[in-house]
Short mmCIF file of C-alpha atoms in Angstrom, two decimals:
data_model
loop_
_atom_site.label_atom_id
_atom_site.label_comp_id
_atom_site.label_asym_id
_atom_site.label_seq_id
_atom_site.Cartn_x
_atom_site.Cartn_y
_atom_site.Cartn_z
CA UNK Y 1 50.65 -13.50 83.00
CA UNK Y 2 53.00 -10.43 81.88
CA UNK Y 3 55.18 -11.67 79.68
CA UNK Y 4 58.85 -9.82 79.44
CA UNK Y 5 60.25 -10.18 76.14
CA UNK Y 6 63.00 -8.87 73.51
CA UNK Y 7 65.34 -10.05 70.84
CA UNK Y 8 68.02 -10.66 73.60
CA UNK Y 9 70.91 -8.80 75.84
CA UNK Y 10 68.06 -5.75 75.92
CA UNK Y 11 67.14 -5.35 79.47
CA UNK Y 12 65.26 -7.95 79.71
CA UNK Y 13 67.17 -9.39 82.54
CA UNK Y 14 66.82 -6.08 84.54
CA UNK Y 15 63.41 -5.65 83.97
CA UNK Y 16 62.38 -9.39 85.43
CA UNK Y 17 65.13 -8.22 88.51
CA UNK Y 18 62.56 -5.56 89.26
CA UNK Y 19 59.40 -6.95 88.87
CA UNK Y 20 60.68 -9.75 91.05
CA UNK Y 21 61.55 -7.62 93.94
CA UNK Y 22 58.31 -5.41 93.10
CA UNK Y 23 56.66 -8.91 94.50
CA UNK Y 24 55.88 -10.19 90.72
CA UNK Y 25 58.02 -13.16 90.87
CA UNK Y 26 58.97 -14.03 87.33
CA UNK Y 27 60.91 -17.03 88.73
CA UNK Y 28 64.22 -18.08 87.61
CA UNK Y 29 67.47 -17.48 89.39
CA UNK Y 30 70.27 -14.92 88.17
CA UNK Y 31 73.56 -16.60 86.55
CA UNK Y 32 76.75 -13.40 87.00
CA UNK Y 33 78.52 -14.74 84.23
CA UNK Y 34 76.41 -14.35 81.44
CA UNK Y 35 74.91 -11.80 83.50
CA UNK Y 36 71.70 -12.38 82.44
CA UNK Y 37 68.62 -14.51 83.88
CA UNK Y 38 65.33 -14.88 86.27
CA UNK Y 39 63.71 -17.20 83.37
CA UNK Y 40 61.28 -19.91 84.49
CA UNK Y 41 62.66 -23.46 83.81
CA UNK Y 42 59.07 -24.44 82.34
CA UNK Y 43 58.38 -21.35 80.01
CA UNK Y 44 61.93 -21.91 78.52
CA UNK Y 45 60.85 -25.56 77.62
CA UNK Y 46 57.56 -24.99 76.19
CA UNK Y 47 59.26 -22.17 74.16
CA UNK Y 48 62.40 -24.55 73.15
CA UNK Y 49 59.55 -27.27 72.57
CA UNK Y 50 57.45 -24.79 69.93
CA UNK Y 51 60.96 -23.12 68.37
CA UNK Y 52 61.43 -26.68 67.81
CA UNK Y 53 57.99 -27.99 66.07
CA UNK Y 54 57.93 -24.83 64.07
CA UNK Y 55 61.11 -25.40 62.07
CA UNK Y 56 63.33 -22.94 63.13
CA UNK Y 57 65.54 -24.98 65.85
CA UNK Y 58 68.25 -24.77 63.40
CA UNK Y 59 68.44 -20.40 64.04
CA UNK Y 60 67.86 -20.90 67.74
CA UNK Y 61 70.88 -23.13 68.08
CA UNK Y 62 72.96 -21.09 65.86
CA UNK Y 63 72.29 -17.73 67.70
CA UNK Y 64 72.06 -18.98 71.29
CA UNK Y 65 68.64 -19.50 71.80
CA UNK Y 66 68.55 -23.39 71.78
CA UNK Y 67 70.64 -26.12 73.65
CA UNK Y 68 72.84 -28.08 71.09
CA UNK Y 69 71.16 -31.82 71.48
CA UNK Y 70 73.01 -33.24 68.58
CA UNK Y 71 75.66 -34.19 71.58
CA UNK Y 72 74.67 -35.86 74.80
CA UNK Y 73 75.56 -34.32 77.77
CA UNK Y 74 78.60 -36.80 79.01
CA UNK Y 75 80.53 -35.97 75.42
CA UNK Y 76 79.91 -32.30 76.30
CA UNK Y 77 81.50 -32.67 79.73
CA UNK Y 78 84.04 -34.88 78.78
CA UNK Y 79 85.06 -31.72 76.68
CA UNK Y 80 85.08 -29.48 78.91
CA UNK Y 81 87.51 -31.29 81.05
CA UNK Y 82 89.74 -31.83 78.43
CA UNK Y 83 89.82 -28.51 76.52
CA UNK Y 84 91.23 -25.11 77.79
CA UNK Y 85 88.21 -22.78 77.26
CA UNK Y 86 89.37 -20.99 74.65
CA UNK Y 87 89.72 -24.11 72.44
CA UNK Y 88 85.81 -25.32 73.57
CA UNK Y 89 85.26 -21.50 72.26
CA UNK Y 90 86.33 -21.79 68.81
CA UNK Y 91 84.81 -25.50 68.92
CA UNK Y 92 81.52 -24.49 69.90
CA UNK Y 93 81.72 -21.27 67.17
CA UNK Y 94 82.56 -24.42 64.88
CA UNK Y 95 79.74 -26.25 65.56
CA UNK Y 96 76.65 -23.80 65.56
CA UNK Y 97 78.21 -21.84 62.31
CA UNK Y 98 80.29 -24.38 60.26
CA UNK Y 99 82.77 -22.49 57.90
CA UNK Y 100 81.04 -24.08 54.98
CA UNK Y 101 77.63 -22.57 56.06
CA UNK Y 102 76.40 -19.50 54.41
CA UNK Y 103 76.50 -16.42 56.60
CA UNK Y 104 73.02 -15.01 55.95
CA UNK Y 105 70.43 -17.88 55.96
CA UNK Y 106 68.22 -18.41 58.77
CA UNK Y 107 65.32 -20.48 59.51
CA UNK Y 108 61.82 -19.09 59.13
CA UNK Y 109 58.39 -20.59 60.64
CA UNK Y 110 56.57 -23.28 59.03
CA UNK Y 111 53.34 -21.76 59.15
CA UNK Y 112 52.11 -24.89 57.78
CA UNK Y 113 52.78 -26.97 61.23
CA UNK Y 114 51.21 -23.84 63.37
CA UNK Y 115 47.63 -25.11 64.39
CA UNK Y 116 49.19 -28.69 64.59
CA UNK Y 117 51.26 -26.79 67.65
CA UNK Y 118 48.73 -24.66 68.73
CA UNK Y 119 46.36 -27.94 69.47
CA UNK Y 120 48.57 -30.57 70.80
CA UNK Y 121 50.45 -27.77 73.44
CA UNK Y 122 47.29 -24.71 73.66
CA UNK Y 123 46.05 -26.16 77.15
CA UNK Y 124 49.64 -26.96 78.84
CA UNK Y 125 50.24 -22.79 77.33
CA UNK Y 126 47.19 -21.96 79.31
CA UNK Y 127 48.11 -24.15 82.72
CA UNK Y 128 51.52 -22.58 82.10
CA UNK Y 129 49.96 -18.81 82.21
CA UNK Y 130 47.46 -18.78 84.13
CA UNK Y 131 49.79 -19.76 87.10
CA UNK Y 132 52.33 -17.23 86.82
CA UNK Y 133 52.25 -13.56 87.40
CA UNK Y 134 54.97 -12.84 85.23
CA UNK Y 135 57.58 -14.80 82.52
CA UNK Y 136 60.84 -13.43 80.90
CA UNK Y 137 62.25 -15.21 77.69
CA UNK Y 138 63.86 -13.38 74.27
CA UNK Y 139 62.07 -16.78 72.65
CA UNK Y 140 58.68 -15.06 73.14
CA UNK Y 141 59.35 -13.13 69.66
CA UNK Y 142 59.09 -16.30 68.03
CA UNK Y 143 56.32 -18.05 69.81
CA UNK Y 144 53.85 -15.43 71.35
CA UNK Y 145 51.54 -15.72 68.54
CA UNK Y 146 51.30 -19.79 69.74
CA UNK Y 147 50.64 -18.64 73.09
CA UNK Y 148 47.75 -15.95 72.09
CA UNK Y 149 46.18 -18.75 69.45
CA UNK Y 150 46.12 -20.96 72.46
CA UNK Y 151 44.34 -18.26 74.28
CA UNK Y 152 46.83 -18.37 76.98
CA UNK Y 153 46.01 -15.55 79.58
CA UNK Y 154 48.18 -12.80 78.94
CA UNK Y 155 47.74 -9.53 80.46
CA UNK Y 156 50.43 -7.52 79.25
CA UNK Y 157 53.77 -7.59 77.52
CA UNK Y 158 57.09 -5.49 78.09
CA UNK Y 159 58.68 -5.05 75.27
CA UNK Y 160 62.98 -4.57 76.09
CA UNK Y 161 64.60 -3.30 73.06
CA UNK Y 162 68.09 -2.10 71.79
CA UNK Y 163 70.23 -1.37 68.30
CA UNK Y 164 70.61 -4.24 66.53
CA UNK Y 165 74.57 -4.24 66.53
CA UNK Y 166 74.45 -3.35 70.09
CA UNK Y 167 72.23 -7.01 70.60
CA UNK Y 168 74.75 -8.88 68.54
CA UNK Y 169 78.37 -7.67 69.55
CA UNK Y 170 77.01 -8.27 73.32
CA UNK Y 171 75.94 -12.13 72.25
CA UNK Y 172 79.52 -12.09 70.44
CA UNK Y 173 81.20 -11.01 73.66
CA UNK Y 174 79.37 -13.73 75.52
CA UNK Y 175 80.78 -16.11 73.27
CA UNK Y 176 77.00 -17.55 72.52
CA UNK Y 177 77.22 -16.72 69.01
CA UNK Y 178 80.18 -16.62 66.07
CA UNK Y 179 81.19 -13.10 64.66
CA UNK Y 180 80.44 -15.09 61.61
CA UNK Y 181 76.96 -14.52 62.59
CA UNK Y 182 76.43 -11.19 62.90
CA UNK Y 183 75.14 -9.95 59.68
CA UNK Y 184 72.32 -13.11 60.18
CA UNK Y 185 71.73 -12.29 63.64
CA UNK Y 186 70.27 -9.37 62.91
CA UNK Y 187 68.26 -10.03 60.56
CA UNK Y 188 66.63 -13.24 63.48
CA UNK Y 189 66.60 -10.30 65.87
CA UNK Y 190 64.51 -8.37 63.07
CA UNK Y 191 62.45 -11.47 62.42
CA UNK Y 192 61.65 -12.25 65.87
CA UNK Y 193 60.77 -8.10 66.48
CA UNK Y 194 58.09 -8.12 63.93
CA UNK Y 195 56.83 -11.70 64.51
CA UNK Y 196 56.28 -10.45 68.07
CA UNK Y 197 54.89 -6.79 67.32
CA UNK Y 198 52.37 -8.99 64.71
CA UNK Y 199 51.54 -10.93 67.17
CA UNK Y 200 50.90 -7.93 69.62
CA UNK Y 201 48.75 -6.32 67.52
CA UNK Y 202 46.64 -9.53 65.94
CA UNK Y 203 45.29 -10.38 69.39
CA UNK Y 204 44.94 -7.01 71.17
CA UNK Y 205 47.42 -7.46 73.93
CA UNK Y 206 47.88 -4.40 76.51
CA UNK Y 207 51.79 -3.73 75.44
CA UNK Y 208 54.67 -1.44 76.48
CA UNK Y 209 58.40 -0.85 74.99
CA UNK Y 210 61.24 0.17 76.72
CA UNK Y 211 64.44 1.41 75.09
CA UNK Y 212 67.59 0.13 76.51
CA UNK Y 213 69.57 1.86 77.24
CA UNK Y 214 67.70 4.99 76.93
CA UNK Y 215 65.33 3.66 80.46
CA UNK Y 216 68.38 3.23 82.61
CA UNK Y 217 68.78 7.26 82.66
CA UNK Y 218 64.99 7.54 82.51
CA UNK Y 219 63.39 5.92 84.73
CA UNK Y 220 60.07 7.34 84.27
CA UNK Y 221 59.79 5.83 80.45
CA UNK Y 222 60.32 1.69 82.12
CA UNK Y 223 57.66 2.67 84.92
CA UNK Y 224 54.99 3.87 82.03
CA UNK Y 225 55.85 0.31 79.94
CA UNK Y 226 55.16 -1.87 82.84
CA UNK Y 227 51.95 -2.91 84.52
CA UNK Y 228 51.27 -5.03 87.27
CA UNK Y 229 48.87 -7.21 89.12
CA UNK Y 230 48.08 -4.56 91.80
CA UNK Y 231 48.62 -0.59 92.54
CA UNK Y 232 52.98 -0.04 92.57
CA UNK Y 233 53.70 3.56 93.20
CA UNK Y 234 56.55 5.41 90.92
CA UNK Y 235 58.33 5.71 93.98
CA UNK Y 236 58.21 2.38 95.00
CA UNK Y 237 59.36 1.78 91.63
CA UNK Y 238 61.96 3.89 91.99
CA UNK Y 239 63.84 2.79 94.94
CA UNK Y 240 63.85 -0.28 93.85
CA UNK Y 241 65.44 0.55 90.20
CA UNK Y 242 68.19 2.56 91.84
CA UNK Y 243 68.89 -0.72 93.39
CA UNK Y 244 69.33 -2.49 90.37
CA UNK Y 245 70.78 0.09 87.90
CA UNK Y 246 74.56 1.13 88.37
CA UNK Y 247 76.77 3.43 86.29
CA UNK Y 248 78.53 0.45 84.64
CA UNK Y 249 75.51 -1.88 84.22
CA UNK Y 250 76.29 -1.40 80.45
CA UNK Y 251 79.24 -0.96 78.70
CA UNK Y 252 77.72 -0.07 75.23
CA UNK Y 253 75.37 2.55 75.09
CA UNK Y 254 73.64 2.26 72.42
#
């Protein structure tokens, strides 16, 4: 499996968009309005599942990266229909950052609980992997070291990366995470980059890092991060990144 990864509103997105119509189906379907997507429905779970038994749920609901479970669904849709969306805005800001929360402490792995996770889940990582060609998810930072402990076969990883205010103010625009959040965001996003880089270089995985949004004006620099299953010429490549990439595909470029 190749696994696409980043801390989040990197590229990512675009980068599973191409390898998808370069015939590596990373599965998933595209959602225009948090422009942003192609992210297997079982990958997501089995990363939710070990964000979860690690101990640091708490971060991934606060920044975005986990469902909020503390309400069942019909309350949540019952909400919706009842509250303008600017209101279900500020309420769901509310929620994941309470006012009385600090603004800088985040959740960091129980290293303690990692075999436990890496035996009860290594052989449904493996299934997982070694029936997919490719998988997107920003989670990987956090849980590709369970994935390589489980020996899950993966081949190579594409690293998407971007400023960390750049990352934030886009997940603040998105309205996934509260501007109260930004200072600790980054410092997840910088958590999650080095947990994934140590986790890169512990196991000896075949990597690649693209700079977004440096690759969408060089196009050669994506092509020389990526690999794939069988020969893709750069001008294959090519064609299909002009495709993708348009003048306003980013607003911020940084």
């Amino acid at each position: 499996m190749i696994v696409i990864t980043g801390p989040g509103r990197s590229g990512t997105s675009l980068v599973a968009q191409i390898y998808r119509d370069l015939g590596v189906d990373p599965g998933g379907v595209w959602n225009p309005a948090a422009r942003a997507g192609f992210e297997d429905r079982e990958i997501v779970r089995a990363n939710r599942m070990i964000i979860r038994e690690l101990g640091i749920r708490g971060s991934g609901r606060r920044f975005g990266f986990m469902p909020d479970e503390r309400f069942p669904s019909p309350v949540k849709t019952f909400a919706k229909s009842m509250l303008p969306e600017q209101r279900q805005r500020q309420l769901r800001s509310m929620l994941r950052h309470p006012p009385w929360r600090s603004r800088h402490v985040m959740d960091v792995i129980r290293w303690d609980r990692f075999d436990g996770v890496v035996e009860r889940h290594g052989a449904r990582l493996r299934e997982l992997a070694a029936a997919r060609p490719a998988s997107k998810d920003p989670s990987f930072c956090w849980t590709l070291a369970v994935w390589c402990a489980a020996e899950a076969p993966i081949d190579h990883v594409v690293i998407a990366i971007r400023s960390l205010d750049a990352m934030a103010q886009s997940r603040v625009s998105q309205d996934w995470l509260s501007p109260r959040s930004l200072g600790a965001i980054k410092n997840w996003f910088a958590y999650g980059f080095g947990l994934l880089m140590s986790a890169v270089y512990d196991h000896r995985l075949s990597y690649g890092i693209a700079r977004f949004p440096d690759f969408l004006q060089d196009p050669e620099q994506l092509y020389r991060a990526l690999r794939f299953p069988g020969p893709i010429s750069y001008d294959r490549f090519l064609e299909v990144f002009r495709q993708h990439v348009k003048p306003d595909f980013v607003h911020d470029q940084r």
